[in-house]
Amino acid sequence: MGLFRRGPKRDGRDAPRDPEFAFFSVDEGARFRGQVREAFAEQGLEVSVYADVVSDSEGRQFGLGNLAAVLHNDDRGPRGWPELIRRHVGMVLRTMDAPSALDTLPTEQIRAQLYPRVIGREGFDPDNFAYARPLAPGLFEIIALDLPESVMMLTDEALEPLGDLQYLRDQALYNLRGLPVEGHETVKGDDGMQFEVILGDSFYTASRVLALESVVRQVTGEQLTRDGALVAMPFRHQLAFHAIHDVGVIPALNAMTSFAATGYADTPGAITPYVYWWRDGTLTQLSDSDEDGEGLRIVVGEEFQELLERLVAEAQD
């Protein structure tokens, strides 16, 4: 998985756009939905296909948003779609038809497969996740059960028989810290700008912001200072950070603002397009949408402004 997506051979942006998934043209959207219907039929299941979901005769629904984003970001373009769609549909049906892991796995095994997940506001139904911990506006931490072919986000009802919530959170964080770093790249600019990106196939790569201090040590060999770091979690397979030491934080903030917004757009598992200031485990949002919603702006509060002024003064000494 690379940092920047290469453009597969696709219909031009001047082609009429699909009303539900604007990254598809109308023709691509129709092809996508037709291939989804064929893949379900190959598995012996007839489905009705709607703009963003398919439904079977039993009323079960399967959302199409993540799959559409996966296809959009695949380097092979439409020629790779049939394989990806068949694989996805097969996995979905195996997961739906299998007995729940919560009913079949021993409690200790379930606890050993728990991980925290950072998700955006659109990633869950708050009525079923009252325990979700707010991290920043529109950003939450929940607990997930990692399974061989799927990830189960655990609701209040699912967590209750597993034990004390704080114990489960501590266990999930312990498991998260034990994950390897699958990939690491350093992004540099001519003005001395630099930030680090970890990336991988794990659904918990971005969630490692919850264990940022250990990630920074693992990747850079350094300890975070009391000033913390800039972080961005555009989608579940990517975490970017810049450990704050000096005025290099200024070009890093500008570059990461663009990086986060680009990574967030049209990706499976999108989390947030914004950059945050991590300090002692607390996240403070530093970028936001323009008032017209067309671009991004950097929003610096009083404490971060004081930090910048101190770093500038230290650079001039």
PDB file of C-alpha atoms in Angstrom:
ATOM      1  CA  MET A   1       0.000   0.000   0.000  1.00  0.00           C
ATOM      2  CA  GLY A   2       1.612   3.245  -1.129  1.00  0.00           C
ATOM      3  CA  LEU A   3       1.272   6.763   0.161  1.00  0.00           C
ATOM      4  CA  PHE A   4      -0.185   8.266  -2.962  1.00  0.00           C
ATOM      5  CA  ARG A   5      -2.626   6.619  -5.325  1.00  0.00           C
ATOM      6  CA  ARG A   6      -1.768   6.250  -8.969  1.00  0.00           C
ATOM      7  CA  GLY A   7      -4.533   7.038 -11.423  1.00  0.00           C
ATOM      8  CA  PRO A   8      -5.997   3.900 -13.043  1.00  0.00           C
ATOM      9  CA  LYS A   9      -7.475   4.094 -16.533  1.00  0.00           C
ATOM     10  CA  ARG A  10     -10.954   5.432 -15.923  1.00  0.00           C
ATOM     11  CA  ASP A  11     -13.596   7.618 -17.521  1.00  0.00           C
ATOM     12  CA  GLY A  12     -12.599  11.284 -17.562  1.00  0.00           C
ATOM     13  CA  ARG A  13     -13.934  13.761 -15.044  1.00  0.00           C
ATOM     14  CA  ASP A  14     -15.941  15.384 -17.833  1.00  0.00           C
ATOM     15  CA  ALA A  15     -18.128  12.273 -18.050  1.00  0.00           C
ATOM     16  CA  PRO A  16     -21.476  12.491 -16.196  1.00  0.00           C
ATOM     17  CA  ARG A  17     -20.979  11.493 -12.565  1.00  0.00           C
ATOM     18  CA  ASP A  18     -22.725   8.754 -10.614  1.00  0.00           C
ATOM     19  CA  PRO A  19     -25.201  10.458  -8.231  1.00  0.00           C
ATOM     20  CA  GLU A  20     -24.214   8.299  -5.219  1.00  0.00           C
ATOM     21  CA  PHE A  21     -20.486   7.739  -5.739  1.00  0.00           C
ATOM     22  CA  ALA A  22     -19.152  10.815  -7.511  1.00  0.00           C
ATOM     23  CA  PHE A  23     -15.732   9.226  -8.064  1.00  0.00           C
ATOM     24  CA  PHE A  24     -17.492   6.928 -10.583  1.00  0.00           C
ATOM     25  CA  SER A  25     -18.930   8.073 -13.876  1.00  0.00           C
ATOM     26  CA  VAL A  26     -22.540   7.104 -14.560  1.00  0.00           C
ATOM     27  CA  ASP A  27     -21.311   4.232 -16.761  1.00  0.00           C
ATOM     28  CA  GLU A  28     -18.797   3.056 -14.150  1.00  0.00           C
ATOM     29  CA  GLY A  29     -21.477   3.125 -11.454  1.00  0.00           C
ATOM     30  CA  ALA A  30     -23.794   1.012 -13.577  1.00  0.00           C
ATOM     31  CA  ARG A  31     -20.976  -1.453 -14.326  1.00  0.00           C
ATOM     32  CA  PHE A  32     -20.092  -1.654 -10.637  1.00  0.00           C
ATOM     33  CA  ARG A  33     -23.660  -2.401  -9.527  1.00  0.00           C
ATOM     34  CA  GLY A  34     -24.145  -4.928 -12.330  1.00  0.00           C
ATOM     35  CA  GLN A  35     -21.019  -6.818 -11.304  1.00  0.00           C
ATOM     36  CA  VAL A  36     -22.147  -6.780  -7.664  1.00  0.00           C
ATOM     37  CA  ARG A  37     -25.456  -8.355  -8.658  1.00  0.00           C
ATOM     38  CA  GLU A  38     -23.628 -11.015 -10.717  1.00  0.00           C
ATOM     39  CA  ALA A  39     -21.277 -11.822  -7.815  1.00  0.00           C
ATOM     40  CA  PHE A  40     -24.180 -12.408  -5.436  1.00  0.00           C
ATOM     41  CA  ALA A  41     -25.935 -14.531  -8.078  1.00  0.00           C
ATOM     42  CA  GLU A  42     -22.808 -16.682  -8.438  1.00  0.00           C
ATOM     43  CA  GLN A  43     -23.150 -17.386  -4.705  1.00  0.00           C
ATOM     44  CA  GLY A  44     -26.789 -18.438  -5.223  1.00  0.00           C
ATOM     45  CA  LEU A  45     -28.304 -15.248  -3.811  1.00  0.00           C
ATOM     46  CA  GLU A  46     -30.524 -12.931  -5.818  1.00  0.00           C
ATOM     47  CA  VAL A  47     -30.376  -9.344  -4.590  1.00  0.00           C
ATOM     48  CA  SER A  48     -32.042  -6.055  -5.408  1.00  0.00           C
ATOM     49  CA  VAL A  49     -29.441  -3.396  -6.115  1.00  0.00           C
ATOM     50  CA  TYR A  50     -30.007   0.208  -5.062  1.00  0.00           C
ATOM     51  CA  ALA A  51     -27.768   3.254  -5.234  1.00  0.00           C
ATOM     52  CA  ASP A  52     -25.683   2.503  -2.143  1.00  0.00           C
ATOM     53  CA  VAL A  53     -26.932  -0.858  -0.852  1.00  0.00           C
ATOM     54  CA  VAL A  54     -28.147  -4.277  -1.955  1.00  0.00           C
ATOM     55  CA  SER A  55     -30.945  -6.217  -0.269  1.00  0.00           C
ATOM     56  CA  ASP A  56     -31.904  -9.898  -0.372  1.00  0.00           C
ATOM     57  CA  SER A  57     -35.324 -11.532  -0.021  1.00  0.00           C
ATOM     58  CA  GLU A  58     -34.867 -11.863   3.758  1.00  0.00           C
ATOM     59  CA  GLY A  59     -34.367  -8.130   4.133  1.00  0.00           C
ATOM     60  CA  ARG A  60     -30.644  -8.350   4.851  1.00  0.00           C
ATOM     61  CA  GLN A  61     -28.802  -5.326   3.515  1.00  0.00           C
ATOM     62  CA  PHE A  62     -25.192  -4.994   2.395  1.00  0.00           C
ATOM     63  CA  GLY A  63     -23.743  -1.504   2.031  1.00  0.00           C
ATOM     64  CA  LEU A  64     -21.753  -0.671  -1.098  1.00  0.00           C
ATOM     65  CA  GLY A  65     -19.801   2.379   0.068  1.00  0.00           C
ATOM     66  CA  ASN A  66     -16.601   0.688   1.241  1.00  0.00           C
ATOM     67  CA  LEU A  67     -16.488  -1.671  -1.734  1.00  0.00           C
ATOM     68  CA  ALA A  68     -16.983   1.205  -4.162  1.00  0.00           C
ATOM     69  CA  ALA A  69     -14.100   3.095  -2.539  1.00  0.00           C
ATOM     70  CA  VAL A  70     -11.866  -0.002  -2.704  1.00  0.00           C
ATOM     71  CA  LEU A  71     -12.508  -0.302  -6.439  1.00  0.00           C
ATOM     72  CA  HIS A  72     -11.959   3.413  -6.973  1.00  0.00           C
ATOM     73  CA  ASN A  73      -8.544   3.192  -5.340  1.00  0.00           C
ATOM     74  CA  ASP A  74      -7.387  -0.020  -7.008  1.00  0.00           C
ATOM     75  CA  ASP A  75      -4.470   0.644  -9.359  1.00  0.00           C
ATOM     76  CA  ARG A  76      -5.690  -1.800 -11.989  1.00  0.00           C
ATOM     77  CA  GLY A  77      -8.844   0.135 -12.767  1.00  0.00           C
ATOM     78  CA  PRO A  78     -12.061  -1.571 -13.933  1.00  0.00           C
ATOM     79  CA  ARG A  79     -10.264  -4.707 -15.147  1.00  0.00           C
ATOM     80  CA  GLY A  80      -9.610  -5.630 -11.504  1.00  0.00           C
ATOM     81  CA  TRP A  81     -13.174  -5.028 -10.340  1.00  0.00           C
ATOM     82  CA  PRO A  82     -14.704  -8.504 -10.922  1.00  0.00           C
ATOM     83  CA  GLU A  83     -12.075 -10.250  -8.798  1.00  0.00           C
ATOM     84  CA  LEU A  84     -12.333  -7.726  -5.963  1.00  0.00           C
ATOM     85  CA  ILE A  85     -16.128  -7.803  -6.003  1.00  0.00           C
ATOM     86  CA  ARG A  86     -16.320 -11.606  -5.955  1.00  0.00           C
ATOM     87  CA  ARG A  87     -13.839 -11.757  -3.088  1.00  0.00           C
ATOM     88  CA  HIS A  88     -15.752  -9.152  -1.103  1.00  0.00           C
ATOM     89  CA  VAL A  89     -19.154 -10.746  -1.670  1.00  0.00           C
ATOM     90  CA  GLY A  90     -17.809 -14.178  -0.690  1.00  0.00           C
ATOM     91  CA  MET A  91     -16.356 -12.773   2.527  1.00  0.00           C
ATOM     92  CA  VAL A  92     -19.588 -10.934   3.373  1.00  0.00           C
ATOM     93  CA  LEU A  93     -21.725 -14.031   2.896  1.00  0.00           C
ATOM     94  CA  ARG A  94     -19.383 -16.286   4.857  1.00  0.00           C
ATOM     95  CA  THR A  95     -19.449 -13.800   7.707  1.00  0.00           C
ATOM     96  CA  MET A  96     -23.229 -13.443   7.615  1.00  0.00           C
ATOM     97  CA  ASP A  97     -23.901 -17.197   7.476  1.00  0.00           C
ATOM     98  CA  ALA A  98     -21.384 -18.241  10.124  1.00  0.00           C
ATOM     99  CA  PRO A  99     -22.358 -18.385  13.807  1.00  0.00           C
ATOM    100  CA  SER A 100     -21.351 -15.314  15.787  1.00  0.00           C
ATOM    101  CA  ALA A 101     -17.816 -15.457  17.159  1.00  0.00           C
ATOM    102  CA  LEU A 102     -19.238 -14.042  20.387  1.00  0.00           C
ATOM    103  CA  ASP A 103     -21.196 -17.274  20.786  1.00  0.00           C
ATOM    104  CA  THR A 104     -18.479 -19.712  19.749  1.00  0.00           C
ATOM    105  CA  LEU A 105     -15.161 -18.313  21.051  1.00  0.00           C
ATOM    106  CA  PRO A 106     -14.082 -18.604  24.707  1.00  0.00           C
ATOM    107  CA  THR A 107     -14.144 -15.299  26.563  1.00  0.00           C
ATOM    108  CA  GLU A 108     -10.360 -15.266  27.039  1.00  0.00           C
ATOM    109  CA  GLN A 109      -9.794 -15.760  23.320  1.00  0.00           C
ATOM    110  CA  ILE A 110     -12.180 -12.924  22.541  1.00  0.00           C
ATOM    111  CA  ARG A 111     -10.271 -10.642  24.919  1.00  0.00           C
ATOM    112  CA  ALA A 112      -7.005 -11.603  23.222  1.00  0.00           C
ATOM    113  CA  GLN A 113      -8.450 -10.459  19.881  1.00  0.00           C
ATOM    114  CA  LEU A 114      -9.805  -7.094  21.017  1.00  0.00           C
ATOM    115  CA  TYR A 115      -8.416  -3.866  19.549  1.00  0.00           C
ATOM    116  CA  PRO A 116      -9.408  -0.222  19.887  1.00  0.00           C
ATOM    117  CA  ARG A 117     -10.557   1.471  16.697  1.00  0.00           C
ATOM    118  CA  VAL A 118     -10.635   5.166  15.956  1.00  0.00           C
ATOM    119  CA  ILE A 119     -13.610   6.021  13.761  1.00  0.00           C
ATOM    120  CA  GLY A 120     -15.358   9.108  12.461  1.00  0.00           C
ATOM    121  CA  ARG A 121     -18.882  10.173  13.287  1.00  0.00           C
ATOM    122  CA  GLU A 122     -20.280   8.385  10.241  1.00  0.00           C
ATOM    123  CA  GLY A 123     -18.671   5.084  11.204  1.00  0.00           C
ATOM    124  CA  PHE A 124     -21.159   3.957  13.829  1.00  0.00           C
ATOM    125  CA  ASP A 125     -24.640   4.312  15.310  1.00  0.00           C
ATOM    126  CA  PRO A 126     -24.273   6.143  18.652  1.00  0.00           C
ATOM    127  CA  ASP A 127     -27.423   4.487  19.983  1.00  0.00           C
ATOM    128  CA  ASN A 128     -25.601   1.133  19.990  1.00  0.00           C
ATOM    129  CA  PHE A 129     -22.226   2.456  21.153  1.00  0.00           C
ATOM    130  CA  ALA A 130     -22.984   4.528  24.235  1.00  0.00           C
ATOM    131  CA  TYR A 131     -19.588   3.508  25.641  1.00  0.00           C
ATOM    132  CA  ALA A 132     -17.691   5.097  22.721  1.00  0.00           C
ATOM    133  CA  ARG A 133     -15.000   7.448  24.017  1.00  0.00           C
ATOM    134  CA  PRO A 134     -14.917  10.901  22.338  1.00  0.00           C
ATOM    135  CA  LEU A 135     -11.403  11.813  21.209  1.00  0.00           C
ATOM    136  CA  ALA A 136     -12.131  15.100  19.411  1.00  0.00           C
ATOM    137  CA  PRO A 137     -15.170  16.592  17.671  1.00  0.00           C
ATOM    138  CA  GLY A 138     -16.492  13.880  15.332  1.00  0.00           C
ATOM    139  CA  LEU A 139     -13.826  11.366  16.395  1.00  0.00           C
ATOM    140  CA  PHE A 140     -14.419   8.354  18.657  1.00  0.00           C
ATOM    141  CA  GLU A 141     -12.725   5.278  20.094  1.00  0.00           C
ATOM    142  CA  ILE A 142     -14.613   1.980  20.168  1.00  0.00           C
ATOM    143  CA  ILE A 143     -13.588  -1.645  20.744  1.00  0.00           C
ATOM    144  CA  ALA A 144     -13.475  -4.184  17.914  1.00  0.00           C
ATOM    145  CA  LEU A 145     -13.082  -7.945  17.737  1.00  0.00           C
ATOM    146  CA  ASP A 146     -10.519  -8.990  15.135  1.00  0.00           C
ATOM    147  CA  LEU A 147     -11.550 -12.115  13.180  1.00  0.00           C
ATOM    148  CA  PRO A 148      -9.822 -13.941  10.294  1.00  0.00           C
ATOM    149  CA  GLU A 149     -12.053 -12.450   7.594  1.00  0.00           C
ATOM    150  CA  SER A 150     -13.743  -9.520   9.270  1.00  0.00           C
ATOM    151  CA  VAL A 151     -13.689  -6.972  12.045  1.00  0.00           C
ATOM    152  CA  MET A 152     -16.675  -6.840  14.401  1.00  0.00           C
ATOM    153  CA  MET A 153     -17.302  -3.476  16.046  1.00  0.00           C
ATOM    154  CA  LEU A 154     -18.672  -4.386  19.464  1.00  0.00           C
ATOM    155  CA  THR A 155     -21.863  -2.742  20.665  1.00  0.00           C
ATOM    156  CA  ASP A 156     -22.855  -2.069  24.265  1.00  0.00           C
ATOM    157  CA  GLU A 157     -24.795  -5.332  24.290  1.00  0.00           C
ATOM    158  CA  ALA A 158     -21.870  -7.341  22.910  1.00  0.00           C
ATOM    159  CA  LEU A 159     -19.384  -5.931  25.441  1.00  0.00           C
ATOM    160  CA  GLU A 160     -21.491  -6.373  28.558  1.00  0.00           C
ATOM    161  CA  PRO A 161     -20.834 -10.107  29.126  1.00  0.00           C
ATOM    162  CA  LEU A 162     -17.099  -9.753  28.467  1.00  0.00           C
ATOM    163  CA  GLY A 163     -16.240  -7.898  31.656  1.00  0.00           C
ATOM    164  CA  ASP A 164     -15.461  -4.451  33.015  1.00  0.00           C
ATOM    165  CA  LEU A 165     -15.251  -1.805  30.289  1.00  0.00           C
ATOM    166  CA  GLN A 166     -11.990  -0.261  31.533  1.00  0.00           C
ATOM    167  CA  TYR A 167     -10.396  -3.709  31.711  1.00  0.00           C
ATOM    168  CA  LEU A 168     -11.481  -4.429  28.141  1.00  0.00           C
ATOM    169  CA  ARG A 169     -10.121  -1.083  26.942  1.00  0.00           C
ATOM    170  CA  ASP A 170      -6.795  -1.765  28.665  1.00  0.00           C
ATOM    171  CA  GLN A 171      -6.632  -5.225  27.079  1.00  0.00           C
ATOM    172  CA  ALA A 172      -7.439  -3.835  23.628  1.00  0.00           C
ATOM    173  CA  LEU A 173      -4.734  -1.171  23.975  1.00  0.00           C
ATOM    174  CA  TYR A 174      -2.230  -3.803  25.110  1.00  0.00           C
ATOM    175  CA  ASN A 175      -3.016  -5.831  21.979  1.00  0.00           C
ATOM    176  CA  LEU A 176      -2.676  -2.717  19.812  1.00  0.00           C
ATOM    177  CA  ARG A 177       0.809  -1.974  21.165  1.00  0.00           C
ATOM    178  CA  GLY A 178       1.884  -5.485  20.182  1.00  0.00           C
ATOM    179  CA  LEU A 179       1.172  -5.002  16.480  1.00  0.00           C
ATOM    180  CA  PRO A 180       4.144  -4.643  14.110  1.00  0.00           C
ATOM    181  CA  VAL A 181       4.672  -1.591  11.936  1.00  0.00           C
ATOM    182  CA  GLU A 182       3.920  -2.935   8.463  1.00  0.00           C
ATOM    183  CA  GLY A 183       5.304  -0.033   6.490  1.00  0.00           C
ATOM    184  CA  HIS A 184       6.953   3.323   7.134  1.00  0.00           C
ATOM    185  CA  GLU A 185       7.759   6.202   4.802  1.00  0.00           C
ATOM    186  CA  THR A 186       9.202   9.648   5.438  1.00  0.00           C
ATOM    187  CA  VAL A 187       7.677  12.571   3.539  1.00  0.00           C
ATOM    188  CA  LYS A 188      10.134  15.436   2.969  1.00  0.00           C
ATOM    189  CA  GLY A 189       9.963  18.843   1.293  1.00  0.00           C
ATOM    190  CA  ASP A 190      12.492  21.323  -0.044  1.00  0.00           C
ATOM    191  CA  ASP A 191      11.783  23.744   2.828  1.00  0.00           C
ATOM    192  CA  GLY A 192      12.909  21.212   5.426  1.00  0.00           C
ATOM    193  CA  MET A 193       9.382  19.953   5.927  1.00  0.00           C
ATOM    194  CA  GLN A 194       9.231  16.386   7.184  1.00  0.00           C
ATOM    195  CA  PHE A 195       6.706  14.003   8.664  1.00  0.00           C
ATOM    196  CA  GLU A 196       6.438  10.261   9.092  1.00  0.00           C
ATOM    197  CA  VAL A 197       3.726   7.931   7.804  1.00  0.00           C
ATOM    198  CA  ILE A 198       3.031   4.394   8.927  1.00  0.00           C
ATOM    199  CA  LEU A 199       0.816   2.368   6.645  1.00  0.00           C
ATOM    200  CA  GLY A 200      -0.381  -1.187   6.267  1.00  0.00           C
ATOM    201  CA  ASP A 201      -3.233  -3.572   5.612  1.00  0.00           C
ATOM    202  CA  SER A 202      -4.187  -3.738   9.287  1.00  0.00           C
ATOM    203  CA  PHE A 203      -7.558  -2.190  10.109  1.00  0.00           C
ATOM    204  CA  TYR A 204      -5.885  -0.703  13.204  1.00  0.00           C
ATOM    205  CA  THR A 205      -3.024   1.232  11.614  1.00  0.00           C
ATOM    206  CA  ALA A 206      -4.637   4.650  12.096  1.00  0.00           C
ATOM    207  CA  SER A 207      -5.869   3.627  15.543  1.00  0.00           C
ATOM    208  CA  ARG A 208      -2.255   3.409  16.689  1.00  0.00           C
ATOM    209  CA  VAL A 209      -2.545   7.118  17.431  1.00  0.00           C
ATOM    210  CA  LEU A 210      -3.892   5.779  20.746  1.00  0.00           C
ATOM    211  CA  ALA A 211      -0.418   4.373  21.428  1.00  0.00           C
ATOM    212  CA  LEU A 212       1.503   7.163  19.721  1.00  0.00           C
ATOM    213  CA  GLU A 213       4.423   7.303  22.142  1.00  0.00           C
ATOM    214  CA  SER A 214       5.327   3.667  21.507  1.00  0.00           C
ATOM    215  CA  VAL A 215       4.849   4.089  17.742  1.00  0.00           C
ATOM    216  CA  VAL A 216       7.186   7.108  17.649  1.00  0.00           C
ATOM    217  CA  ARG A 217       9.843   5.202  19.602  1.00  0.00           C
ATOM    218  CA  GLN A 218       9.475   2.209  17.315  1.00  0.00           C
ATOM    219  CA  VAL A 219       9.696   4.230  14.098  1.00  0.00           C
ATOM    220  CA  THR A 220      12.165   6.997  14.970  1.00  0.00           C
ATOM    221  CA  GLY A 221      13.907   5.779  18.120  1.00  0.00           C
ATOM    222  CA  GLU A 222      13.004   9.085  19.795  1.00  0.00           C
ATOM    223  CA  GLN A 223      10.868  10.040  22.772  1.00  0.00           C
ATOM    224  CA  LEU A 224       8.087  12.566  22.371  1.00  0.00           C
ATOM    225  CA  THR A 225       8.651  15.764  24.339  1.00  0.00           C
ATOM    226  CA  ARG A 226       6.039  17.588  26.398  1.00  0.00           C
ATOM    227  CA  ASP A 227       5.147  19.494  23.208  1.00  0.00           C
ATOM    228  CA  GLY A 228       3.748  16.323  21.658  1.00  0.00           C
ATOM    229  CA  ALA A 229       3.196  15.816  17.940  1.00  0.00           C
ATOM    230  CA  LEU A 230       1.062  16.589  14.935  1.00  0.00           C
ATOM    231  CA  VAL A 231      -1.021  13.620  13.829  1.00  0.00           C
ATOM    232  CA  ALA A 232      -3.359  12.778  10.962  1.00  0.00           C
ATOM    233  CA  MET A 233      -5.540   9.687  10.487  1.00  0.00           C
ATOM    234  CA  PRO A 234      -7.108  10.096   7.035  1.00  0.00           C
ATOM    235  CA  PHE A 235      -8.226   6.480   6.782  1.00  0.00           C
ATOM    236  CA  ARG A 236      -7.861   3.237   8.684  1.00  0.00           C
ATOM    237  CA  HIS A 237      -4.679   2.079   6.922  1.00  0.00           C
ATOM    238  CA  GLN A 238      -2.597   5.214   7.505  1.00  0.00           C
ATOM    239  CA  LEU A 239      -1.248   7.281  10.402  1.00  0.00           C
ATOM    240  CA  ALA A 240       0.938  10.339   9.871  1.00  0.00           C
ATOM    241  CA  PHE A 241       2.874  12.146  12.608  1.00  0.00           C
ATOM    242  CA  HIS A 242       5.457  14.854  13.156  1.00  0.00           C
ATOM    243  CA  ALA A 243       7.162  14.935  16.545  1.00  0.00           C
ATOM    244  CA  ILE A 244       7.354  18.579  17.641  1.00  0.00           C
ATOM    245  CA  HIS A 245      10.873  19.779  18.431  1.00  0.00           C
ATOM    246  CA  ASP A 246      11.267  23.141  16.689  1.00  0.00           C
ATOM    247  CA  VAL A 247       9.820  25.524  14.092  1.00  0.00           C
ATOM    248  CA  GLY A 248       9.781  22.646  11.607  1.00  0.00           C
ATOM    249  CA  VAL A 249       6.285  22.097  12.952  1.00  0.00           C
ATOM    250  CA  ILE A 250       5.026  25.002  10.814  1.00  0.00           C
ATOM    251  CA  PRO A 251       5.796  23.577   7.340  1.00  0.00           C
ATOM    252  CA  ALA A 252       4.828  20.121   8.632  1.00  0.00           C
ATOM    253  CA  LEU A 253       1.397  21.399   9.666  1.00  0.00           C
ATOM    254  CA  ASN A 254       0.814  22.971   6.260  1.00  0.00           C
ATOM    255  CA  ALA A 255       1.888  19.836   4.402  1.00  0.00           C
ATOM    256  CA  MET A 256      -0.014  17.428   6.643  1.00  0.00           C
ATOM    257  CA  THR A 257      -3.205  19.465   6.245  1.00  0.00           C
ATOM    258  CA  SER A 258      -3.165  18.809   2.510  1.00  0.00           C
ATOM    259  CA  PHE A 259      -1.986  15.219   2.987  1.00  0.00           C
ATOM    260  CA  ALA A 260      -4.830  14.355   5.378  1.00  0.00           C
ATOM    261  CA  ALA A 261      -7.517  15.857   3.170  1.00  0.00           C
ATOM    262  CA  THR A 262      -6.235  14.021   0.095  1.00  0.00           C
ATOM    263  CA  GLY A 263      -5.955  10.693   1.907  1.00  0.00           C
ATOM    264  CA  TYR A 264      -9.454  11.020   3.335  1.00  0.00           C
ATOM    265  CA  ALA A 265     -11.197  11.603   0.030  1.00  0.00           C
ATOM    266  CA  ASP A 266     -12.961   8.592  -1.504  1.00  0.00           C
ATOM    267  CA  THR A 267     -11.107   5.977   0.566  1.00  0.00           C
ATOM    268  CA  PRO A 268     -12.417   2.842   2.270  1.00  0.00           C
ATOM    269  CA  GLY A 269     -12.406   3.248   6.021  1.00  0.00           C
ATOM    270  CA  ALA A 270     -12.162   7.045   5.879  1.00  0.00           C
ATOM    271  CA  ILE A 271     -11.756   8.562   9.356  1.00  0.00           C
ATOM    272  CA  THR A 272     -10.981  12.288   9.304  1.00  0.00           C
ATOM    273  CA  PRO A 273      -9.559  14.846   6.832  1.00  0.00           C
ATOM    274  CA  TYR A 274      -8.077  16.976   9.611  1.00  0.00           C
ATOM    275  CA  VAL A 275      -4.772  17.366  11.456  1.00  0.00           C
ATOM    276  CA  TYR A 276      -4.585  17.244  15.250  1.00  0.00           C
ATOM    277  CA  TRP A 277      -2.190  18.247  17.997  1.00  0.00           C
ATOM    278  CA  TRP A 278      -1.431  15.211  20.178  1.00  0.00           C
ATOM    279  CA  ARG A 279      -0.291  16.077  23.669  1.00  0.00           C
ATOM    280  CA  ASP A 280      -0.391  13.646  26.599  1.00  0.00           C
ATOM    281  CA  GLY A 281      -2.956  11.543  24.785  1.00  0.00           C
ATOM    282  CA  THR A 282      -5.324  14.461  24.104  1.00  0.00           C
ATOM    283  CA  LEU A 283      -6.193  15.466  20.538  1.00  0.00           C
ATOM    284  CA  THR A 284      -6.822  19.098  19.569  1.00  0.00           C
ATOM    285  CA  GLN A 285      -8.057  19.780  16.037  1.00  0.00           C
ATOM    286  CA  LEU A 286      -5.823  22.155  14.055  1.00  0.00           C
ATOM    287  CA  SER A 287      -7.383  22.135  10.584  1.00  0.00           C
ATOM    288  CA  ASP A 288     -10.980  22.521   9.466  1.00  0.00           C
ATOM    289  CA  SER A 289     -13.124  23.081   6.384  1.00  0.00           C
ATOM    290  CA  ASP A 290     -13.445  26.574   4.962  1.00  0.00           C
ATOM    291  CA  GLU A 291     -16.719  28.333   5.626  1.00  0.00           C
ATOM    292  CA  ASP A 292     -17.760  27.638   2.041  1.00  0.00           C
ATOM    293  CA  GLY A 293     -16.782  23.980   2.424  1.00  0.00           C
ATOM    294  CA  GLU A 294     -14.540  24.126  -0.643  1.00  0.00           C
ATOM    295  CA  GLY A 295     -11.144  24.099   1.017  1.00  0.00           C
ATOM    296  CA  LEU A 296      -9.287  23.807   4.309  1.00  0.00           C
ATOM    297  CA  ARG A 297      -8.022  26.274   6.854  1.00  0.00           C
ATOM    298  CA  ILE A 298      -5.683  25.972   9.825  1.00  0.00           C
ATOM    299  CA  VAL A 299      -7.276  26.853  13.159  1.00  0.00           C
ATOM    300  CA  VAL A 300      -4.806  27.549  15.956  1.00  0.00           C
ATOM    301  CA  GLY A 301      -6.020  27.944  19.524  1.00  0.00           C
ATOM    302  CA  GLU A 302      -4.353  29.941  22.264  1.00  0.00           C
ATOM    303  CA  GLU A 303      -2.219  27.103  23.656  1.00  0.00           C
ATOM    304  CA  PHE A 304      -0.884  26.009  20.274  1.00  0.00           C
ATOM    305  CA  GLN A 305      -0.209  29.651  19.349  1.00  0.00           C
ATOM    306  CA  GLU A 306       1.855  30.008  22.539  1.00  0.00           C
ATOM    307  CA  LEU A 307       3.787  26.884  21.572  1.00  0.00           C
ATOM    308  CA  LEU A 308       4.553  28.305  18.118  1.00  0.00           C
ATOM    309  CA  GLU A 309       5.683  31.630  19.563  1.00  0.00           C
ATOM    310  CA  ARG A 310       7.991  29.860  22.012  1.00  0.00           C
ATOM    311  CA  LEU A 311       9.527  27.695  19.272  1.00  0.00           C
ATOM    312  CA  VAL A 312      10.068  30.751  17.037  1.00  0.00           C
ATOM    313  CA  ALA A 313      11.745  32.612  19.917  1.00  0.00           C
ATOM    314  CA  GLU A 314      13.992  29.635  20.643  1.00  0.00           C
ATOM    315  CA  ALA A 315      15.005  29.497  16.959  1.00  0.00           C
ATOM    316  CA  GLN A 316      16.054  33.145  17.089  1.00  0.00           C
ATOM    317  CA  ASP A 317      18.214  32.804  20.199  1.00  0.00           C
TER     318      ASP A 317
END
